[in-house]
PDB file of C-alpha atoms in Angstrom:
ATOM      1  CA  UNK A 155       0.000   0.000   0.000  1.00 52.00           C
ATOM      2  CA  UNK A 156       1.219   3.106  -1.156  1.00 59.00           C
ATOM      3  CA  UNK A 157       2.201   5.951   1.165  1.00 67.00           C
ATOM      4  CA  UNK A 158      -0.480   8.986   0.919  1.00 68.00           C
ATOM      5  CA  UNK A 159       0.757  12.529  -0.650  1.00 75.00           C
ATOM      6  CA  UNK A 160       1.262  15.112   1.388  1.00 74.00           C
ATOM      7  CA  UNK A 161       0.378  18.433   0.778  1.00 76.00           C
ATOM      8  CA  UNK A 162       3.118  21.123   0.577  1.00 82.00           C
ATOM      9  CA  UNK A 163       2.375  23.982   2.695  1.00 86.00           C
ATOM     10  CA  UNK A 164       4.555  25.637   5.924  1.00 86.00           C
ATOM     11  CA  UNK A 165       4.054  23.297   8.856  1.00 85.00           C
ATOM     12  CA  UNK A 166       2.489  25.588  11.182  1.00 86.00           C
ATOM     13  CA  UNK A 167       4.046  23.186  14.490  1.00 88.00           C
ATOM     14  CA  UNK A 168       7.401  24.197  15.488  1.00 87.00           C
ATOM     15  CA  UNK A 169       9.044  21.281  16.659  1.00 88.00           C
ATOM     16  CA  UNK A 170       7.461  19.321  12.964  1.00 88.00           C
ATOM     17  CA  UNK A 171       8.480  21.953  11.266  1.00 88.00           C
ATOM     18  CA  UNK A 172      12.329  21.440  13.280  1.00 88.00           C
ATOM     19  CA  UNK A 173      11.734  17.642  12.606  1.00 89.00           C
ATOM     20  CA  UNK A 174      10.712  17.752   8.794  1.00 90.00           C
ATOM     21  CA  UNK A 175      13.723  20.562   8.167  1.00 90.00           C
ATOM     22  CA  UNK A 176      16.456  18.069   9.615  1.00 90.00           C
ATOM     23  CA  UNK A 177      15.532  14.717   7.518  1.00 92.00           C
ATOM     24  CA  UNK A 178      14.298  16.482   4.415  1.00 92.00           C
ATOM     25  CA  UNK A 179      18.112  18.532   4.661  1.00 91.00           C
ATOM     26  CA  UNK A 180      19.672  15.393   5.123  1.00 91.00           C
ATOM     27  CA  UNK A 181      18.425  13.788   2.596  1.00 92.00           C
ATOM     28  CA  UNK A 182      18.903  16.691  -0.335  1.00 93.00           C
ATOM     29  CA  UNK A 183      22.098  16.770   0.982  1.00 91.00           C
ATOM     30  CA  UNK A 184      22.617  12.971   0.156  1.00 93.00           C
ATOM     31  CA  UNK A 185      20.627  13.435  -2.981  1.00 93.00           C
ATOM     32  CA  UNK A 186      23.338  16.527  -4.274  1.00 91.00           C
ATOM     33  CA  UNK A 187      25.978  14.408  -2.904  1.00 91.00           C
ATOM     34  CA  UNK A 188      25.300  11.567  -4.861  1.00 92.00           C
ATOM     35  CA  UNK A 189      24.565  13.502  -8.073  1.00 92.00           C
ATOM     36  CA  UNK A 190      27.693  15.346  -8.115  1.00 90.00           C
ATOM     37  CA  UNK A 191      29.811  12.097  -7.219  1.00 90.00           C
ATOM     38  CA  UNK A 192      27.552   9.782 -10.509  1.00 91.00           C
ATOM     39  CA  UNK A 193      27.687  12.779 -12.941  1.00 91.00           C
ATOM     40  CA  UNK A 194      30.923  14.454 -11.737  1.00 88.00           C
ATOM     41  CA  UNK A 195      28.884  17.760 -11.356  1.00 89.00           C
ATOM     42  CA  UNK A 196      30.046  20.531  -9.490  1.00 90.00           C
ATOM     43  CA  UNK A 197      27.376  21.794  -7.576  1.00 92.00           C
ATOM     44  CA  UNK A 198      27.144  24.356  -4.020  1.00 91.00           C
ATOM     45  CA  UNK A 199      24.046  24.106  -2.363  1.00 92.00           C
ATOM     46  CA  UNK A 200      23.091  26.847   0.694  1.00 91.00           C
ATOM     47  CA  UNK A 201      20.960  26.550   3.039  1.00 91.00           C
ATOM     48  CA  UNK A 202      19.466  28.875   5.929  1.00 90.00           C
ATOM     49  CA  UNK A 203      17.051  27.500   8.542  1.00 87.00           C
ATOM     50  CA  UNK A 204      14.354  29.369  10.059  1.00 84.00           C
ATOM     51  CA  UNK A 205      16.182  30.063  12.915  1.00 84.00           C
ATOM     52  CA  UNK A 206      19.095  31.241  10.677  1.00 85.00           C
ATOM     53  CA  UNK A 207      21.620  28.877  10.982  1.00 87.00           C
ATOM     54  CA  UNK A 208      23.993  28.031   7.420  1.00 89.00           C
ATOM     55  CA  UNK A 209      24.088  24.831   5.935  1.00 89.00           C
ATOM     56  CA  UNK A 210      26.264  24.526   2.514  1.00 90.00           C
ATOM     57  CA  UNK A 211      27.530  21.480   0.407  1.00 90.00           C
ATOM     58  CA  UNK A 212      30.447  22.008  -2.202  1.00 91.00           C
ATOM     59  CA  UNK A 213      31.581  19.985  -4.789  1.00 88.00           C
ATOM     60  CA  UNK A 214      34.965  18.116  -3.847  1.00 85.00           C
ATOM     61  CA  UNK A 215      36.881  19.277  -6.908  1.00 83.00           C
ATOM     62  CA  UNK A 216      36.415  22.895  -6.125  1.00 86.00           C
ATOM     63  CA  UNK A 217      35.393  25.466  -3.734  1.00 88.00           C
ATOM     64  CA  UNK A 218      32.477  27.284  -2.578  1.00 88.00           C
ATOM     65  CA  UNK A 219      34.047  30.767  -3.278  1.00 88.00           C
ATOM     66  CA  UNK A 220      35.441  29.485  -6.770  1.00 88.00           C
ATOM     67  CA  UNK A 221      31.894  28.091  -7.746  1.00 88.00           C
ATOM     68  CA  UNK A 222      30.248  31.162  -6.858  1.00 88.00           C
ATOM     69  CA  UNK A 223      32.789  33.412  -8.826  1.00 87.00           C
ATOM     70  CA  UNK A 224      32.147  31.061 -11.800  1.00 87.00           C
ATOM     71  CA  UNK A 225      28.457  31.577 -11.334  1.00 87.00           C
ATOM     72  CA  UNK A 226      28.737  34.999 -11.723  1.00 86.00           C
ATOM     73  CA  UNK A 227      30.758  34.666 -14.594  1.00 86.00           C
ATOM     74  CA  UNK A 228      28.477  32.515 -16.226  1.00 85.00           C
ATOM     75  CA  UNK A 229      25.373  35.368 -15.500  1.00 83.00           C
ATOM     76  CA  UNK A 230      28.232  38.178 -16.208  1.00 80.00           C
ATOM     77  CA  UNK A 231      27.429  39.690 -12.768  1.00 75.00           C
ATOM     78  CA  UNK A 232      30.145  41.969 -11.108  1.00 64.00           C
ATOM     79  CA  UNK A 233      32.915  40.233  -9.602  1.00 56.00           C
ATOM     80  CA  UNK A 234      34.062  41.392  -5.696  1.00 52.00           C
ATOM     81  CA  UNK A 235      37.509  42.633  -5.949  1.00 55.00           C
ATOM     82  CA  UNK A 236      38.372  40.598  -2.758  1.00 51.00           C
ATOM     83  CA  UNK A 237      37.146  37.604  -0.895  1.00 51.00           C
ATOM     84  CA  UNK A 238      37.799  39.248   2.210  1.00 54.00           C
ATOM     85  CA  UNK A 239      35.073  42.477   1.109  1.00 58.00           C
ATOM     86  CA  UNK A 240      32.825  39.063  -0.093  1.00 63.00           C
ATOM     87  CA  UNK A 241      33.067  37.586   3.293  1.00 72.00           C
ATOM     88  CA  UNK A 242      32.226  40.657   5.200  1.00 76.00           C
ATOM     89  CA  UNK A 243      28.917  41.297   2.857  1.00 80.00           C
ATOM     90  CA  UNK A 244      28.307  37.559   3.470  1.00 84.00           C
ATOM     91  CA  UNK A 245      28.493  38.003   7.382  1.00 82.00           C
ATOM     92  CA  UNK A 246      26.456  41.391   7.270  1.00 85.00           C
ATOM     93  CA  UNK A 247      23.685  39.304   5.602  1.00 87.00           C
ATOM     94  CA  UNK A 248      23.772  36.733   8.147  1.00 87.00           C
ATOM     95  CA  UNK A 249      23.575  39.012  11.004  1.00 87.00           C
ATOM     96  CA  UNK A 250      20.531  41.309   9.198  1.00 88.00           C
ATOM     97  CA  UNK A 251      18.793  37.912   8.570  1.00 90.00           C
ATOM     98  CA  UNK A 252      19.053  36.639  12.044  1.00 87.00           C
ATOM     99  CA  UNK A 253      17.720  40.103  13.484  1.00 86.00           C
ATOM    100  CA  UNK A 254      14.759  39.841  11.667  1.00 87.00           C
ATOM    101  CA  UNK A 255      14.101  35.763  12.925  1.00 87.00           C
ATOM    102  CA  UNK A 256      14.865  36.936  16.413  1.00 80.00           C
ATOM    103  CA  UNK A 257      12.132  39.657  15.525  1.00 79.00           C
ATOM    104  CA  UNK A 258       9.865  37.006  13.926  1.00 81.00           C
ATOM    105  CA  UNK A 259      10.202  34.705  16.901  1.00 77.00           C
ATOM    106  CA  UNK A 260       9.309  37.651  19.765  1.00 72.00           C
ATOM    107  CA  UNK A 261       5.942  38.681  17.465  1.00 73.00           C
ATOM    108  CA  UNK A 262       5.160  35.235  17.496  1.00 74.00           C
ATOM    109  CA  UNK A 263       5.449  35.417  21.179  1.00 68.00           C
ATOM    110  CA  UNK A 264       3.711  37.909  21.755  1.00 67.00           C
ATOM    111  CA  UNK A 265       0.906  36.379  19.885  1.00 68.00           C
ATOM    112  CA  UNK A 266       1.214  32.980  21.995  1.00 69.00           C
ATOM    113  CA  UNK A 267       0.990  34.916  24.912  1.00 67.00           C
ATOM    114  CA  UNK A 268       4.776  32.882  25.889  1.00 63.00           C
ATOM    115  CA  UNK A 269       6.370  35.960  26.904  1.00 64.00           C
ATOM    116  CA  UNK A 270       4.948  39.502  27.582  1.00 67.00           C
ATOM    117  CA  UNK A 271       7.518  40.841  30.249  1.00 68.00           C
ATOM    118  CA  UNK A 272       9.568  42.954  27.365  1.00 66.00           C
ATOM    119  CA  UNK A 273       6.322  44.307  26.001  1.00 68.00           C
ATOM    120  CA  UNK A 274       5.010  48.070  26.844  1.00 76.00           C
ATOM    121  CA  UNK A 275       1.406  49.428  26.801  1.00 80.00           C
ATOM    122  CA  UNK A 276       1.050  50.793  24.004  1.00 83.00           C
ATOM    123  CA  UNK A 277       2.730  47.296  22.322  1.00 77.00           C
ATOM    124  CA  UNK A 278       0.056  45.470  24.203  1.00 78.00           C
ATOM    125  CA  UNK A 279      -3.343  47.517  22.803  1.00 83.00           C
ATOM    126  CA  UNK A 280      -1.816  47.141  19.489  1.00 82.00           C
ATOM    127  CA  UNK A 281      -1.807  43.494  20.231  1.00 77.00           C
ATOM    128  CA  UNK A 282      -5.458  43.383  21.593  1.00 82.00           C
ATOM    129  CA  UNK A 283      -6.511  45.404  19.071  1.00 85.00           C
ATOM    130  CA  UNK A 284      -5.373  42.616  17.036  1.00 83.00           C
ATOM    131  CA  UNK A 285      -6.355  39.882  18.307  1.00 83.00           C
ATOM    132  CA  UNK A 286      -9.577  41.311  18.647  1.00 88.00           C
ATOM    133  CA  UNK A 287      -9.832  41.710  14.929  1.00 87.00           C
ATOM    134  CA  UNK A 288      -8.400  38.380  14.438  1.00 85.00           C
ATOM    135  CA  UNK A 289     -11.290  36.621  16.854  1.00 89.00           C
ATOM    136  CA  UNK A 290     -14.231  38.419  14.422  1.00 91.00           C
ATOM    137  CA  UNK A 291     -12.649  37.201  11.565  1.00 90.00           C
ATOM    138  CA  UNK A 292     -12.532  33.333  13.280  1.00 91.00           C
ATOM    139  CA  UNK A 293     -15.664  33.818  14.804  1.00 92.00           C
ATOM    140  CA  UNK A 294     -17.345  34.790  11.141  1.00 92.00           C
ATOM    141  CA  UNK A 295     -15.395  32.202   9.778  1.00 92.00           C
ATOM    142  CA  UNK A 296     -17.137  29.457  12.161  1.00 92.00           C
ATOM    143  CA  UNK A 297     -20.288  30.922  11.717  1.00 92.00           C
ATOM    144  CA  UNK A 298     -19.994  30.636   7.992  1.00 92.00           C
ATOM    145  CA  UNK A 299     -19.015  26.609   8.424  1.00 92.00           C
ATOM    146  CA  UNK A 300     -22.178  26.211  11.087  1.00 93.00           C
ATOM    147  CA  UNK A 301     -24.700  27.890   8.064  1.00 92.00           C
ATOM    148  CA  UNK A 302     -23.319  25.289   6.003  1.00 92.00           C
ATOM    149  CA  UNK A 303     -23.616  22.643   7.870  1.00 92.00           C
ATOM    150  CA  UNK A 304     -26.751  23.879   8.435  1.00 93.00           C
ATOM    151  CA  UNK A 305     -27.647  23.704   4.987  1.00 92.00           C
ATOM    152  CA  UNK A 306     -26.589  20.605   4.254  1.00 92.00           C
ATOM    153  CA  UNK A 307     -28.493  18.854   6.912  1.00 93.00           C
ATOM    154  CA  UNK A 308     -31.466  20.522   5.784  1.00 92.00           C
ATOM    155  CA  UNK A 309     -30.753  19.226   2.532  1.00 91.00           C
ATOM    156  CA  UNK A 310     -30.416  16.422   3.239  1.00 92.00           C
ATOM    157  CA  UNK A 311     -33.234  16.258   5.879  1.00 92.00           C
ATOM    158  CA  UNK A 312     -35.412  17.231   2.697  1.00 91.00           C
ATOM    159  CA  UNK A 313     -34.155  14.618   0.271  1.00 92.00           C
ATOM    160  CA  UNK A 314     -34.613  11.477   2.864  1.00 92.00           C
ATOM    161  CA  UNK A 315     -38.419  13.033   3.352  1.00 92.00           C
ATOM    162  CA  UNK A 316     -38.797  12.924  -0.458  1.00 92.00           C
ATOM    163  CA  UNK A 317     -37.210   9.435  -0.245  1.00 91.00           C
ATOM    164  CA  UNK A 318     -39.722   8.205   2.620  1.00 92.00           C
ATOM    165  CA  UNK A 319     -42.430   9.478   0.718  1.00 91.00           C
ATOM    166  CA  UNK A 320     -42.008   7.195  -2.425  1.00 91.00           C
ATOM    167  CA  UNK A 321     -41.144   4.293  -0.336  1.00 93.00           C
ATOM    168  CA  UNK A 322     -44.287   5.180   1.670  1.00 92.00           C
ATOM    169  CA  UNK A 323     -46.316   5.381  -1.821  1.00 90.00           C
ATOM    170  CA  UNK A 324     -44.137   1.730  -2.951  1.00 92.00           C
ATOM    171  CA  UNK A 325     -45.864   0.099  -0.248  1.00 93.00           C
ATOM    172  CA  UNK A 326     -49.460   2.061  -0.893  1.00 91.00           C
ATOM    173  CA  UNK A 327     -49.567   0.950  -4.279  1.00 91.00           C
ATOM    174  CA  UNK A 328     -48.279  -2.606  -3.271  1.00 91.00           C
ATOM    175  CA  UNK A 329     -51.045  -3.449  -0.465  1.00 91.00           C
ATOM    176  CA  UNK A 330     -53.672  -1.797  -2.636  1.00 90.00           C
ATOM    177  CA  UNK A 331     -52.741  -4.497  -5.802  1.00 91.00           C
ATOM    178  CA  UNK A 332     -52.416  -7.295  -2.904  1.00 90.00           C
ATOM    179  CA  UNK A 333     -56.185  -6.346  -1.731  1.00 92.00           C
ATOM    180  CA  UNK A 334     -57.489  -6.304  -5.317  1.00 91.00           C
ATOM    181  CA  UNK A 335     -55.678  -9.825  -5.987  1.00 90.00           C
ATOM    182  CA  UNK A 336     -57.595 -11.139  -2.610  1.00 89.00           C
ATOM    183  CA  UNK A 337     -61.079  -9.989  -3.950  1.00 90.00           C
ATOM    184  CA  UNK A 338     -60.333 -11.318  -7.074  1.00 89.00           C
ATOM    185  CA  UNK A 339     -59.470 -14.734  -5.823  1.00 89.00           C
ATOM    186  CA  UNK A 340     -62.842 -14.627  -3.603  1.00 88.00           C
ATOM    187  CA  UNK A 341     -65.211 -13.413  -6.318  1.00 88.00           C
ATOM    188  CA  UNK A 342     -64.133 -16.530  -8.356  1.00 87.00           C
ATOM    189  CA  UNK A 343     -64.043 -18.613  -5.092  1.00 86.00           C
ATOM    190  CA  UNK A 344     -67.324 -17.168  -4.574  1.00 85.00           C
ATOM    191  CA  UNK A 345     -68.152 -18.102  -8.543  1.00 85.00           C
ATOM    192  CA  UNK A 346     -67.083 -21.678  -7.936  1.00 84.00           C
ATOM    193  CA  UNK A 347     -69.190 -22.324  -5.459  1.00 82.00           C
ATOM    194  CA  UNK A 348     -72.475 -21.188  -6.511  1.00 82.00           C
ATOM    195  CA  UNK A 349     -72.015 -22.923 -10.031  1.00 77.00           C
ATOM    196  CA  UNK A 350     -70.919 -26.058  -7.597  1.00 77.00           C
ATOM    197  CA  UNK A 351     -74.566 -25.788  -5.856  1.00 73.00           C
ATOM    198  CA  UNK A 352     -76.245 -25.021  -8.938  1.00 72.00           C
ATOM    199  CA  UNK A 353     -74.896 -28.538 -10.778  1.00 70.00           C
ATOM    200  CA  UNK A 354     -75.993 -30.708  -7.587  1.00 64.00           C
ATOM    201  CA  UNK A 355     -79.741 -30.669  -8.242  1.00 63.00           C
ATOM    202  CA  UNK A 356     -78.885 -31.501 -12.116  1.00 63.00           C
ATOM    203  CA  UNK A 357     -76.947 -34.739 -10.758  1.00 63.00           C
ATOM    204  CA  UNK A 358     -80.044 -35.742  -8.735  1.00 57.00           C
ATOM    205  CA  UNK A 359     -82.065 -35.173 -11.766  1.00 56.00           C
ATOM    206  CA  UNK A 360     -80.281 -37.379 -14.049  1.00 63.00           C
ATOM    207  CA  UNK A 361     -80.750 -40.161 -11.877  1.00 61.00           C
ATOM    208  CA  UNK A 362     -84.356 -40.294 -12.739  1.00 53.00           C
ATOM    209  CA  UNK A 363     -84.953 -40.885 -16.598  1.00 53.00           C
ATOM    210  CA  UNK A 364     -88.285 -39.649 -17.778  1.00 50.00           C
ATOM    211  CA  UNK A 365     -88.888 -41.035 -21.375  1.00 45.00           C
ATOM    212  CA  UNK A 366     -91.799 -39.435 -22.753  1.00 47.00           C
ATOM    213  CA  UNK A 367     -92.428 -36.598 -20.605  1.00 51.00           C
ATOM    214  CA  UNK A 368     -91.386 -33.790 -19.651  1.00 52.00           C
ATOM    215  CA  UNK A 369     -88.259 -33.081 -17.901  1.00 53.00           C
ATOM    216  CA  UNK A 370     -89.052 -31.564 -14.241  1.00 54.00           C
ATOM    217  CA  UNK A 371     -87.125 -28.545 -13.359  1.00 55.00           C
ATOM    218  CA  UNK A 372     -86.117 -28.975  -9.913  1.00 53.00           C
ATOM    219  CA  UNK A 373     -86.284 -31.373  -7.139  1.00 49.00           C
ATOM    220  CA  UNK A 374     -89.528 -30.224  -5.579  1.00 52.00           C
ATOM    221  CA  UNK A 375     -91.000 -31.092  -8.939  1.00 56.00           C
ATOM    222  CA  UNK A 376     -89.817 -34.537  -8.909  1.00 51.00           C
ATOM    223  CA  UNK A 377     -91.172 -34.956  -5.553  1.00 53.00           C
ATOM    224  CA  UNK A 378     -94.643 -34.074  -6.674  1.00 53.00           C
ATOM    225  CA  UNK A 379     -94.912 -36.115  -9.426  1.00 54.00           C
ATOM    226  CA  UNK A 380     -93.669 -39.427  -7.753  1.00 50.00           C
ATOM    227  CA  UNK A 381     -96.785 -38.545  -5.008  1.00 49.00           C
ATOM    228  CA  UNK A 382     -99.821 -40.653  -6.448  1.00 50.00           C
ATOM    229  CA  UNK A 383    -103.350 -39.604  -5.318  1.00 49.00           C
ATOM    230  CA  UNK A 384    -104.452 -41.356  -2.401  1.00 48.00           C
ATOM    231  CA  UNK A 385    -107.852 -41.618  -0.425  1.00 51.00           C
ATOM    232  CA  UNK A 386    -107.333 -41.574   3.305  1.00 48.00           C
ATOM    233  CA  UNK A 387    -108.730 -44.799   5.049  1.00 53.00           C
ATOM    234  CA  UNK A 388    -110.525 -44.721   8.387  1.00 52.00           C
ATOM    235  CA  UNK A 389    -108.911 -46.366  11.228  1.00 52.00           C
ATOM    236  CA  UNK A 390    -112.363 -47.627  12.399  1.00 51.00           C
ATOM    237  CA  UNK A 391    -115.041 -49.663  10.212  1.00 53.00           C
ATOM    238  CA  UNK A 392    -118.160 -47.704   9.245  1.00 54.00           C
ATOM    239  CA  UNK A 393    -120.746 -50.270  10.682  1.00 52.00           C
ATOM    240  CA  UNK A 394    -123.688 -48.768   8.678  1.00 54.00           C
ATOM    241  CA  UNK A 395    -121.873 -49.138   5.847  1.00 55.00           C
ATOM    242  CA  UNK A 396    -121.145 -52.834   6.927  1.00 50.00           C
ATOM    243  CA  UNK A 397    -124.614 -53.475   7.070  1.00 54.00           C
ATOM    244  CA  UNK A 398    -125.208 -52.671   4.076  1.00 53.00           C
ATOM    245  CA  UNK A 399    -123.145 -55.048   2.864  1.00 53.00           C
ATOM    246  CA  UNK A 400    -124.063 -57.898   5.016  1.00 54.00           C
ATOM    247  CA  UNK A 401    -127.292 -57.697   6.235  1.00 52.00           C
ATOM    248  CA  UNK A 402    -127.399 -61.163   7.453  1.00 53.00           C
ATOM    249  CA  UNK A 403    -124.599 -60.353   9.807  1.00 47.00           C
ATOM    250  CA  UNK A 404    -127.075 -60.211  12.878  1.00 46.00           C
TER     251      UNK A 404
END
């Protein structure tokens, strides 16, 4: 797995910043020593930390002061009469650019609150009045990041509504077509079973053949024509009527 790129901007931690300045000078070092040694390249490479502290690399075959005379050969800059009036402008350099680190490093003091003892009044409501200003600009700057948060959730509030509401519709439309499937299946249930009922009494009827007459159309039809007309006897003799009959019966 590949290490992640990092993005180049000033480290704003001091001792990283320390930490990163130390290996990534150690290795350009290595780097311009290795080109000069593979190529045979004469190369000087300067360096000035933050703090303001020299580092340099020269080319074995020749010196700094020779490869910087031959640089300004090469751009036809003036050439120093002496090394000794070079040296001197070098020095004066160095000590201008430490003065201003050593400046650097007590304003960023005084904004860290680390050290306030060397500061007068009117230094100090110069700094308030600062940091004042610099609080309204974070403060706006946070507000700004809340109001788009804010916005976003509300966004996003609004899209999962929209979202519920057509699942909520999904599932509408899907019990509605289940409850029309149901009646569906009981109206022809229902269907079946009436036609079922109505072929029962057609069975029975086909069990009784009829040649020559007319078909009856239901069972209560059949039952009145298999009734034959009968007189209703009398439990008890009618002894007149006996008498009649036999009249030698006394």
């Amino acid at each position: 797995m590949g290490r992640g790129k990092i993005a180049i901007t000033k480290i704003e931690n001091r001792t990283n910043r320390q930490v990163t300045f130390s290996k990534r000078r150690v290795g350009l070092l290595k780097k311009t020593n290795e080109l000069s040694v593979l190529c045979d390249a004469q190369i000087g490479l300067i360096i000035f930390s933050s703090t303001g502290k020299l580092f340099e690399y020269c080319s074995e075959s020749i010196s700094m002061e020779q490869l910087i005379r031959r640089y300004q050969l090469a751009k036809g800059m003036r050439i120093p009469e002496t090394i000794n009036h070079d040296v001197s402008q070098i020095h004066n350099e160095l000590r201008r650019m430490r003065k201003e680190t050593q400046n650097l490093q007590l304003s960023l003091q005084r904004y860290t609150c680390d050290d306030l003892s060397s500061v007068n009044y009117q230094e100090l409501a110069e700094l308030e009045h600062q940091l004042e200003h610099s609080v309204i600009k974070v403060r706006a700057r946070k507000f700004e990041l809340l109001q788009q948060q804010a916005d976003d959730l509300r966004t996003k509030g609004r899209m999962l509504e929209e979202e519920n509401e057509q699942i909520y519709g999904l599932i509408k439309d899907h019990e509605a077509a289940a409850w029309q499937q149901q009646q569906a299946q009981a109206q022809v249930a229902a269907t079946l079973t009436m036609a079922t009922k109505m072929e029962e009494p057609r069975q029975v009827l086909e069990q009784f053949p009829f040649a020559g007459e007319a078909q009856p159309r239901g069972v209560l039809e059949l039952a009145i024509t298999d009734c034959q007309p009968y007189r209703l006897q009398p439990l008890q003799p009618n002894l007149q009527d006996f008498n009649l009959h036999c009249p030698n019966y006394e």
